[in-house]
Amino acid sequence: MQDSLYVSLSSQIALEKRLNTIADNVANASTIGFRATGVKFEDVVAGTGQRSVAFASTGDTFLSGANGGMQETGNPFDFAVKGNAWFGIQTPSGTIMTRDGRFSMNQNGELLSIEGHPVLDAGGAPIQLDPRGGPPKVGADGALHQGDRQVGAIGLFTFDPGVNFTRYGNSGIVPPRAPEPVTDRSDVGVAQGFLENSNVNPVMEMMRLIQVQRAFENVAAMVRQAGNSTDEAIKTLGSK
């Protein structure tokens, strides 16, 4: 009888984690460059033979690999990644991966992210532009030109976020290992004057939210039933 309570408790913990990820996804449905979070659960079997009981694991989070839609802005300092790659920015917490390409150039010619962090080239160094050269033109390979002169290149990187990854801000991801620069790949590039929208599908997330709420209600009903059975058993045994 106690096994059912433990199984129910493990289910509620798992559902709470799923509910938190759904809420975070919905909250960032309009965040530029945001990648949705998913959760993968597995059965954990305790005991052997007739006494084996399957519990729900606490779940591992993973990052959705789907691309968001492209939004044309016409701003020469807006950039979107085409393909499976990420921009690199330098922060106090180290190099961060992001798909948010809302950049700007300060009075010193530094190319900065929307949070004011330096944008990196493929070698991991901050990009330095000519502050008097005006907005740069960017090729599909990320090469930056001011006038007829190449002044740098936006770095594109690949990395494996792994399970239970760590976010930085809304759309940034902390890479567990040093990211790899992308070179000579025709399926990866940069689009100037575009931004990538969040890849969250609000309709699907709301459907998942309803499913989680129903599952939570079912588990709560099972807990109440198990509690009532325990009370009845105690009353029956106590009367003898």
PDB file of N, CA and C in Angstrom, residues 130-219:
ATOM      1  N   ASP A 130      35.650  49.161 -37.539  1.00  0.00           N
ATOM      2  CA  ASP A 130      36.072  50.553 -37.659  1.00  0.00           C
ATOM      3  C   ASP A 130      34.906  51.435 -37.217  1.00  0.00           C
ATOM      4  N   PRO A 131      35.049  52.158 -36.113  1.00  0.00           N
ATOM      5  CA  PRO A 131      33.923  52.957 -35.614  1.00  0.00           C
ATOM      6  C   PRO A 131      33.487  54.056 -36.585  1.00  0.00           C
ATOM      7  N   ARG A 132      34.351  54.403 -37.559  1.00  0.00           N
ATOM      8  CA  ARG A 132      34.005  55.431 -38.541  1.00  0.00           C
ATOM      9  C   ARG A 132      33.590  54.823 -39.880  1.00  0.00           C
ATOM     10  N   GLY A 133      33.527  53.497 -39.932  1.00  0.00           N
ATOM     11  CA  GLY A 133      33.243  52.833 -41.201  1.00  0.00           C
ATOM     12  C   GLY A 133      31.781  52.599 -41.475  1.00  0.00           C
ATOM     13  N   GLY A 134      30.908  52.918 -40.531  1.00  0.00           N
ATOM     14  CA  GLY A 134      29.480  52.710 -40.730  1.00  0.00           C
ATOM     15  C   GLY A 134      29.081  51.256 -40.527  1.00  0.00           C
ATOM     16  N   PRO A 135      27.796  50.956 -40.714  1.00  0.00           N
ATOM     17  CA  PRO A 135      27.325  49.578 -40.545  1.00  0.00           C
ATOM     18  C   PRO A 135      28.045  48.616 -41.486  1.00  0.00           C
ATOM     19  N   PRO A 136      28.431  47.454 -41.015  1.00  0.00           N
ATOM     20  CA  PRO A 136      29.128  46.499 -41.884  1.00  0.00           C
ATOM     21  C   PRO A 136      28.155  45.753 -42.778  1.00  0.00           C
ATOM     22  N   LYS A 137      28.701  45.197 -43.841  1.00  0.00           N
ATOM     23  CA  LYS A 137      27.962  44.260 -44.670  1.00  0.00           C
ATOM     24  C   LYS A 137      28.500  42.868 -44.373  1.00  0.00           C
ATOM     25  N   VAL A 138      27.577  41.929 -44.224  1.00  0.00           N
ATOM     26  CA  VAL A 138      27.965  40.584 -43.800  1.00  0.00           C
ATOM     27  C   VAL A 138      27.625  39.584 -44.897  1.00  0.00           C
ATOM     28  N   GLY A 139      28.607  38.782 -45.249  1.00  0.00           N
ATOM     29  CA  GLY A 139      28.384  37.733 -46.229  1.00  0.00           C
ATOM     30  C   GLY A 139      27.736  36.521 -45.592  1.00  0.00           C
ATOM     31  N   ALA A 140      27.306  35.588 -46.418  1.00  0.00           N
ATOM     32  CA  ALA A 140      26.663  34.380 -45.904  1.00  0.00           C
ATOM     33  C   ALA A 140      27.593  33.570 -45.020  1.00  0.00           C
ATOM     34  N   ASP A 141      28.908  33.723 -45.222  1.00  0.00           N
ATOM     35  CA  ASP A 141      29.880  32.989 -44.405  1.00  0.00           C
ATOM     36  C   ASP A 141      30.235  33.733 -43.129  1.00  0.00           C
ATOM     37  N   GLY A 142      29.604  34.900 -42.897  1.00  0.00           N
ATOM     38  CA  GLY A 142      29.867  35.662 -41.682  1.00  0.00           C
ATOM     39  C   GLY A 142      30.944  36.714 -41.820  1.00  0.00           C
ATOM     40  N   ALA A 143      31.573  36.811 -43.005  1.00  0.00           N
ATOM     41  CA  ALA A 143      32.635  37.803 -43.204  1.00  0.00           C
ATOM     42  C   ALA A 143      32.066  39.218 -43.122  1.00  0.00           C
ATOM     43  N   LEU A 144      32.741  40.085 -42.383  1.00  0.00           N
ATOM     44  CA  LEU A 144      32.313  41.466 -42.168  1.00  0.00           C
ATOM     45  C   LEU A 144      33.126  42.418 -43.041  1.00  0.00           C
ATOM     46  N   HIS A 145      32.424  43.236 -43.809  1.00  0.00           N
ATOM     47  CA  HIS A 145      33.083  44.211 -44.666  1.00  0.00           C
ATOM     48  C   HIS A 145      32.573  45.615 -44.342  1.00  0.00           C
ATOM     49  N   GLN A 146      33.488  46.556 -44.307  1.00  0.00           N
ATOM     50  CA  GLN A 146      33.146  47.974 -44.228  1.00  0.00           C
ATOM     51  C   GLN A 146      33.815  48.633 -45.441  1.00  0.00           C
ATOM     52  N   GLY A 147      32.960  49.128 -46.339  1.00  0.00           N
ATOM     53  CA  GLY A 147      33.491  49.596 -47.610  1.00  0.00           C
ATOM     54  C   GLY A 147      33.958  48.403 -48.430  1.00  0.00           C
ATOM     55  N   ASP A 148      35.137  48.477 -48.983  1.00  0.00           N
ATOM     56  CA  ASP A 148      35.682  47.361 -49.775  1.00  0.00           C
ATOM     57  C   ASP A 148      36.704  46.556 -48.992  1.00  0.00           C
ATOM     58  N   ARG A 149      36.703  46.711 -47.670  1.00  0.00           N
ATOM     59  CA  ARG A 149      37.712  46.057 -46.834  1.00  0.00           C
ATOM     60  C   ARG A 149      37.066  45.109 -45.835  1.00  0.00           C
ATOM     61  N   GLN A 150      37.600  43.881 -45.763  1.00  0.00           N
ATOM     62  CA  GLN A 150      37.115  42.945 -44.748  1.00  0.00           C
ATOM     63  C   GLN A 150      37.752  43.288 -43.415  1.00  0.00           C
ATOM     64  N   VAL A 151      36.884  43.467 -42.412  1.00  0.00           N
ATOM     65  CA  VAL A 151      37.363  43.894 -41.094  1.00  0.00           C
ATOM     66  C   VAL A 151      37.218  42.807 -40.039  1.00  0.00           C
ATOM     67  N   GLY A 152      36.706  41.671 -40.418  1.00  0.00           N
ATOM     68  CA  GLY A 152      36.534  40.582 -39.460  1.00  0.00           C
ATOM     69  C   GLY A 152      35.506  39.587 -39.946  1.00  0.00           C
ATOM     70  N   ALA A 153      35.099  38.710 -39.067  1.00  0.00           N
ATOM     71  CA  ALA A 153      34.092  37.699 -39.402  1.00  0.00           C
ATOM     72  C   ALA A 153      33.382  37.266 -38.131  1.00  0.00           C
ATOM     73  N   ILE A 154      32.068  37.142 -38.231  1.00  0.00           N
ATOM     74  CA  ILE A 154      31.286  36.665 -37.090  1.00  0.00           C
ATOM     75  C   ILE A 154      31.533  35.178 -36.905  1.00  0.00           C
ATOM     76  N   GLY A 155      31.887  34.788 -35.708  1.00  0.00           N
ATOM     77  CA  GLY A 155      32.138  33.378 -35.430  1.00  0.00           C
ATOM     78  C   GLY A 155      30.846  32.590 -35.279  1.00  0.00           C
ATOM     79  N   LEU A 156      30.839  31.403 -35.854  1.00  0.00           N
ATOM     80  CA  LEU A 156      29.742  30.458 -35.679  1.00  0.00           C
ATOM     81  C   LEU A 156      30.315  29.199 -35.047  1.00  0.00           C
ATOM     82  N   PHE A 157      29.576  28.640 -34.097  1.00  0.00           N
ATOM     83  CA  PHE A 157      30.095  27.529 -33.313  1.00  0.00           C
ATOM     84  C   PHE A 157      29.053  26.417 -33.187  1.00  0.00           C
ATOM     85  N   THR A 158      29.544  25.214 -32.963  1.00  0.00           N
ATOM     86  CA  THR A 158      28.677  24.090 -32.640  1.00  0.00           C
ATOM     87  C   THR A 158      29.092  23.544 -31.275  1.00  0.00           C
ATOM     88  N   PHE A 159      28.128  22.987 -30.564  1.00  0.00           N
ATOM     89  CA  PHE A 159      28.414  22.386 -29.266  1.00  0.00           C
ATOM     90  C   PHE A 159      27.259  21.468 -28.906  1.00  0.00           C
ATOM     91  N   ASP A 160      27.491  20.586 -27.954  1.00  0.00           N
ATOM     92  CA  ASP A 160      26.459  19.680 -27.456  1.00  0.00           C
ATOM     93  C   ASP A 160      26.037  20.172 -26.075  1.00  0.00           C
ATOM     94  N   PRO A 161      24.816  20.715 -25.943  1.00  0.00           N
ATOM     95  CA  PRO A 161      24.393  21.218 -24.627  1.00  0.00           C
ATOM     96  C   PRO A 161      24.241  20.122 -23.595  1.00  0.00           C
ATOM     97  N   GLY A 162      24.029  18.871 -24.053  1.00  0.00           N
ATOM     98  CA  GLY A 162      23.857  17.765 -23.125  1.00  0.00           C
ATOM     99  C   GLY A 162      22.546  17.842 -22.361  1.00  0.00           C
ATOM    100  N   VAL A 163      22.363  16.948 -21.417  1.00  0.00           N
ATOM    101  CA  VAL A 163      21.150  16.949 -20.603  1.00  0.00           C
ATOM    102  C   VAL A 163      21.347  17.870 -19.403  1.00  0.00           C
ATOM    103  N   ASN A 164      20.228  18.370 -18.890  1.00  0.00           N
ATOM    104  CA  ASN A 164      20.241  19.270 -17.729  1.00  0.00           C
ATOM    105  C   ASN A 164      21.202  20.440 -17.955  1.00  0.00           C
ATOM    106  N   PHE A 165      21.098  21.015 -19.139  1.00  0.00           N
ATOM    107  CA  PHE A 165      21.957  22.129 -19.531  1.00  0.00           C
ATOM    108  C   PHE A 165      21.656  23.373 -18.687  1.00  0.00           C
ATOM    109  N   THR A 166      22.544  24.353 -18.786  1.00  0.00           N
ATOM    110  CA  THR A 166      22.401  25.584 -18.016  1.00  0.00           C
ATOM    111  C   THR A 166      22.161  26.756 -18.955  1.00  0.00           C
ATOM    112  N   ARG A 167      21.137  27.539 -18.667  1.00  0.00           N
ATOM    113  CA  ARG A 167      20.853  28.727 -19.470  1.00  0.00           C
ATOM    114  C   ARG A 167      21.607  29.939 -18.916  1.00  0.00           C
ATOM    115  N   TYR A 168      21.830  30.887 -19.821  1.00  0.00           N
ATOM    116  CA  TYR A 168      22.392  32.189 -19.432  1.00  0.00           C
ATOM    117  C   TYR A 168      21.440  33.241 -19.969  1.00  0.00           C
ATOM    118  N   GLY A 169      20.751  33.952 -19.080  1.00  0.00           N
ATOM    119  CA  GLY A 169      19.716  34.863 -19.536  1.00  0.00           C
ATOM    120  C   GLY A 169      18.569  34.074 -20.142  1.00  0.00           C
ATOM    121  N   ASN A 170      17.899  34.667 -21.109  1.00  0.00           N
ATOM    122  CA  ASN A 170      16.755  34.001 -21.709  1.00  0.00           C
ATOM    123  C   ASN A 170      17.146  33.037 -22.828  1.00  0.00           C
ATOM    124  N   SER A 171      18.018  33.490 -23.727  1.00  0.00           N
ATOM    125  CA  SER A 171      18.302  32.671 -24.904  1.00  0.00           C
ATOM    126  C   SER A 171      19.717  32.116 -24.957  1.00  0.00           C
ATOM    127  N   GLY A 172      20.557  32.462 -23.987  1.00  0.00           N
ATOM    128  CA  GLY A 172      21.924  31.962 -23.978  1.00  0.00           C
ATOM    129  C   GLY A 172      22.036  30.596 -23.332  1.00  0.00           C
ATOM    130  N   ILE A 173      23.022  29.824 -23.767  1.00  0.00           N
ATOM    131  CA  ILE A 173      23.302  28.496 -23.213  1.00  0.00           C
ATOM    132  C   ILE A 173      24.768  28.433 -22.813  1.00  0.00           C
ATOM    133  N   VAL A 174      25.034  27.913 -21.626  1.00  0.00           N
ATOM    134  CA  VAL A 174      26.407  27.727 -21.163  1.00  0.00           C
ATOM    135  C   VAL A 174      26.923  26.396 -21.712  1.00  0.00           C
ATOM    136  N   PRO A 175      27.927  26.406 -22.584  1.00  0.00           N
ATOM    137  CA  PRO A 175      28.426  25.140 -23.133  1.00  0.00           C
ATOM    138  C   PRO A 175      29.204  24.360 -22.078  1.00  0.00           C
ATOM    139  N   PRO A 176      28.935  23.050 -21.950  1.00  0.00           N
ATOM    140  CA  PRO A 176      29.667  22.267 -20.947  1.00  0.00           C
ATOM    141  C   PRO A 176      31.140  22.070 -21.300  1.00  0.00           C
ATOM    142  N   ARG A 177      31.449  22.180 -22.584  1.00  0.00           N
ATOM    143  CA  ARG A 177      32.838  22.088 -23.062  1.00  0.00           C
ATOM    144  C   ARG A 177      33.073  23.193 -24.085  1.00  0.00           C
ATOM    145  N   ALA A 178      34.327  23.402 -24.432  1.00  0.00           N
ATOM    146  CA  ALA A 178      34.651  24.466 -25.378  1.00  0.00           C
ATOM    147  C   ALA A 178      33.957  24.208 -26.715  1.00  0.00           C
ATOM    148  N   PRO A 179      33.218  25.192 -27.247  1.00  0.00           N
ATOM    149  CA  PRO A 179      32.529  24.989 -28.527  1.00  0.00           C
ATOM    150  C   PRO A 179      33.512  24.900 -29.688  1.00  0.00           C
ATOM    151  N   GLU A 180      33.071  24.246 -30.762  1.00  0.00           N
ATOM    152  CA  GLU A 180      33.906  24.085 -31.946  1.00  0.00           C
ATOM    153  C   GLU A 180      33.520  25.123 -32.999  1.00  0.00           C
ATOM    154  N   PRO A 181      34.494  25.872 -33.554  1.00  0.00           N
ATOM    155  CA  PRO A 181      34.159  26.827 -34.610  1.00  0.00           C
ATOM    156  C   PRO A 181      33.742  26.104 -35.892  1.00  0.00           C
ATOM    157  N   VAL A 182      32.787  26.674 -36.594  1.00  0.00           N
ATOM    158  CA  VAL A 182      32.310  26.107 -37.846  1.00  0.00           C
ATOM    159  C   VAL A 182      33.135  26.672 -38.994  1.00  0.00           C
ATOM    160  N   THR A 183      33.663  25.803 -39.826  1.00  0.00           N
ATOM    161  CA  THR A 183      34.431  26.247 -40.997  1.00  0.00           C
ATOM    162  C   THR A 183      34.046  25.411 -42.207  1.00  0.00           C
ATOM    163  N   ASP A 184      33.966  26.070 -43.351  1.00  0.00           N
ATOM    164  CA  ASP A 184      33.752  25.399 -44.640  1.00  0.00           C
ATOM    165  C   ASP A 184      32.537  24.470 -44.631  1.00  0.00           C
ATOM    166  N   ARG A 185      31.395  25.003 -44.187  1.00  0.00           N
ATOM    167  CA  ARG A 185      30.152  24.233 -44.238  1.00  0.00           C
ATOM    168  C   ARG A 185      29.102  25.035 -44.996  1.00  0.00           C
ATOM    169  N   SER A 186      28.624  24.467 -46.091  1.00  0.00           N
ATOM    170  CA  SER A 186      27.659  25.181 -46.926  1.00  0.00           C
ATOM    171  C   SER A 186      26.276  25.253 -46.304  1.00  0.00           C
ATOM    172  N   ASP A 187      26.000  24.396 -45.305  1.00  0.00           N
ATOM    173  CA  ASP A 187      24.673  24.369 -44.690  1.00  0.00           C
ATOM    174  C   ASP A 187      24.559  25.306 -43.489  1.00  0.00           C
ATOM    175  N   VAL A 188      25.618  26.042 -43.196  1.00  0.00           N
ATOM    176  CA  VAL A 188      25.632  26.954 -42.057  1.00  0.00           C
ATOM    177  C   VAL A 188      26.070  28.335 -42.535  1.00  0.00           C
ATOM    178  N   GLY A 189      25.390  29.373 -42.055  1.00  0.00           N
ATOM    179  CA  GLY A 189      25.768  30.719 -42.451  1.00  0.00           C
ATOM    180  C   GLY A 189      25.043  31.775 -41.643  1.00  0.00           C
ATOM    181  N   VAL A 190      25.172  33.013 -42.102  1.00  0.00           N
ATOM    182  CA  VAL A 190      24.583  34.168 -41.413  1.00  0.00           C
ATOM    183  C   VAL A 190      23.705  34.938 -42.383  1.00  0.00           C
ATOM    184  N   ALA A 191      22.535  35.351 -41.916  1.00  0.00           N
ATOM    185  CA  ALA A 191      21.638  36.197 -42.699  1.00  0.00           C
ATOM    186  C   ALA A 191      21.577  37.561 -42.039  1.00  0.00           C
ATOM    187  N   GLN A 192      21.980  38.609 -42.760  1.00  0.00           N
ATOM    188  CA  GLN A 192      21.956  39.969 -42.230  1.00  0.00           C
ATOM    189  C   GLN A 192      20.578  40.589 -42.442  1.00  0.00           C
ATOM    190  N   GLY A 193      20.132  41.369 -41.457  1.00  0.00           N
ATOM    191  CA  GLY A 193      18.823  41.994 -41.562  1.00  0.00           C
ATOM    192  C   GLY A 193      17.681  41.072 -41.178  1.00  0.00           C
ATOM    193  N   PHE A 194      18.016  39.963 -40.519  1.00  0.00           N
ATOM    194  CA  PHE A 194      17.009  38.999 -40.070  1.00  0.00           C
ATOM    195  C   PHE A 194      17.275  38.633 -38.610  1.00  0.00           C
ATOM    196  N   LEU A 195      16.232  38.178 -37.928  1.00  0.00           N
ATOM    197  CA  LEU A 195      16.341  37.603 -36.592  1.00  0.00           C
ATOM    198  C   LEU A 195      15.594  36.280 -36.570  1.00  0.00           C
ATOM    199  N   GLU A 196      16.038  35.395 -35.689  1.00  0.00           N
ATOM    200  CA  GLU A 196      15.352  34.109 -35.529  1.00  0.00           C
ATOM    201  C   GLU A 196      14.385  34.203 -34.354  1.00  0.00           C
ATOM    202  N   ASN A 197      13.132  33.900 -34.605  1.00  0.00           N
ATOM    203  CA  ASN A 197      12.139  33.910 -33.534  1.00  0.00           C
ATOM    204  C   ASN A 197      12.300  32.681 -32.647  1.00  0.00           C
ATOM    205  N   SER A 198      11.638  32.688 -31.522  1.00  0.00           N
ATOM    206  CA  SER A 198      11.600  31.525 -30.634  1.00  0.00           C
ATOM    207  C   SER A 198      11.023  30.322 -31.377  1.00  0.00           C
ATOM    208  N   ASN A 199      11.520  29.133 -31.066  1.00  0.00           N
ATOM    209  CA  ASN A 199      10.975  27.925 -31.707  1.00  0.00           C
ATOM    210  C   ASN A 199       9.839  27.303 -30.906  1.00  0.00           C
ATOM    211  N   VAL A 200       9.352  28.016 -29.892  1.00  0.00           N
ATOM    212  CA  VAL A 200       8.241  27.515 -29.074  1.00  0.00           C
ATOM    213  C   VAL A 200       6.940  27.589 -29.876  1.00  0.00           C
ATOM    214  N   ASN A 201       6.192  26.497 -29.857  1.00  0.00           N
ATOM    215  CA  ASN A 201       4.854  26.470 -30.446  1.00  0.00           C
ATOM    216  C   ASN A 201       3.852  26.641 -29.306  1.00  0.00           C
ATOM    217  N   PRO A 202       3.278  27.841 -29.135  1.00  0.00           N
ATOM    218  CA  PRO A 202       2.399  28.086 -27.976  1.00  0.00           C
ATOM    219  C   PRO A 202       1.205  27.145 -27.919  1.00  0.00           C
ATOM    220  N   VAL A 203       0.652  26.792 -29.082  1.00  0.00           N
ATOM    221  CA  VAL A 203      -0.514  25.897 -29.094  1.00  0.00           C
ATOM    222  C   VAL A 203      -0.143  24.530 -28.550  1.00  0.00           C
ATOM    223  N   MET A 204       0.989  23.998 -29.013  1.00  0.00           N
ATOM    224  CA  MET A 204       1.433  22.685 -28.527  1.00  0.00           C
ATOM    225  C   MET A 204       1.752  22.732 -27.040  1.00  0.00           C
ATOM    226  N   GLU A 205       2.352  23.826 -26.582  1.00  0.00           N
ATOM    227  CA  GLU A 205       2.691  23.934 -25.164  1.00  0.00           C
ATOM    228  C   GLU A 205       1.430  23.988 -24.302  1.00  0.00           C
ATOM    229  N   MET A 206       0.387  24.672 -24.779  1.00  0.00           N
ATOM    230  CA  MET A 206      -0.861  24.727 -24.015  1.00  0.00           C
ATOM    231  C   MET A 206      -1.525  23.355 -23.967  1.00  0.00           C
ATOM    232  N   MET A 207      -1.417  22.587 -25.065  1.00  0.00           N
ATOM    233  CA  MET A 207      -1.947  21.223 -25.059  1.00  0.00           C
ATOM    234  C   MET A 207      -1.199  20.360 -24.042  1.00  0.00           C
ATOM    235  N   ARG A 208       0.113  20.519 -24.006  1.00  0.00           N
ATOM    236  CA  ARG A 208       0.912  19.769 -23.027  1.00  0.00           C
ATOM    237  C   ARG A 208       0.553  20.180 -21.604  1.00  0.00           C
ATOM    238  N   LEU A 209       0.278  21.468 -21.417  1.00  0.00           N
ATOM    239  CA  LEU A 209      -0.101  21.964 -20.102  1.00  0.00           C
ATOM    240  C   LEU A 209      -1.394  21.313 -19.625  1.00  0.00           C
ATOM    241  N   ILE A 210      -2.358  21.199 -20.518  1.00  0.00           N
ATOM    242  CA  ILE A 210      -3.628  20.545 -20.168  1.00  0.00           C
ATOM    243  C   ILE A 210      -3.397  19.080 -19.815  1.00  0.00           C
ATOM    244  N   GLN A 211      -2.545  18.406 -20.595  1.00  0.00           N
ATOM    245  CA  GLN A 211      -2.245  16.998 -20.319  1.00  0.00           C
ATOM    246  C   GLN A 211      -1.584  16.825 -18.958  1.00  0.00           C
ATOM    247  N   VAL A 212      -0.655  17.717 -18.625  1.00  0.00           N
ATOM    248  CA  VAL A 212       0.027  17.631 -17.333  1.00  0.00           C
ATOM    249  C   VAL A 212      -0.952  17.883 -16.194  1.00  0.00           C
ATOM    250  N   GLN A 213      -1.826  18.853 -16.350  1.00  0.00           N
ATOM    251  CA  GLN A 213      -2.813  19.149 -15.309  1.00  0.00           C
ATOM    252  C   GLN A 213      -3.734  17.960 -15.068  1.00  0.00           C
ATOM    253  N   ARG A 214      -4.179  17.307 -16.133  1.00  0.00           N
ATOM    254  CA  ARG A 214      -5.035  16.131 -15.992  1.00  0.00           C
ATOM    255  C   ARG A 214      -4.297  14.985 -15.326  1.00  0.00           C
ATOM    256  N   ALA A 215      -3.043  14.797 -15.725  1.00  0.00           N
ATOM    257  CA  ALA A 215      -2.253  13.730 -15.111  1.00  0.00           C
ATOM    258  C   ALA A 215      -2.038  14.002 -13.628  1.00  0.00           C
ATOM    259  N   PHE A 216      -1.806  15.271 -13.289  1.00  0.00           N
ATOM    260  CA  PHE A 216      -1.613  15.627 -11.875  1.00  0.00           C
ATOM    261  C   PHE A 216      -2.878  15.362 -11.074  1.00  0.00           C
ATOM    262  N   GLU A 217      -4.028  15.681 -11.654  1.00  0.00           N
ATOM    263  CA  GLU A 217      -5.306  15.420 -10.981  1.00  0.00           C
ATOM    264  C   GLU A 217      -5.518  13.924 -10.776  1.00  0.00           C
ATOM    265  N   ASN A 218      -5.159  13.119 -11.771  1.00  0.00           N
ATOM    266  CA  ASN A 218      -5.310  11.665 -11.648  1.00  0.00           C
ATOM    267  C   ASN A 218      -4.412  11.103 -10.549  1.00  0.00           C
ATOM    268  N   VAL A 219      -3.169  11.621 -10.489  1.00  0.00           N
ATOM    269  CA  VAL A 219      -2.243  11.159  -9.450  1.00  0.00           C
ATOM    270  C   VAL A 219      -2.741  11.574  -8.073  1.00  0.00           C
TER     271      VAL A 219
END
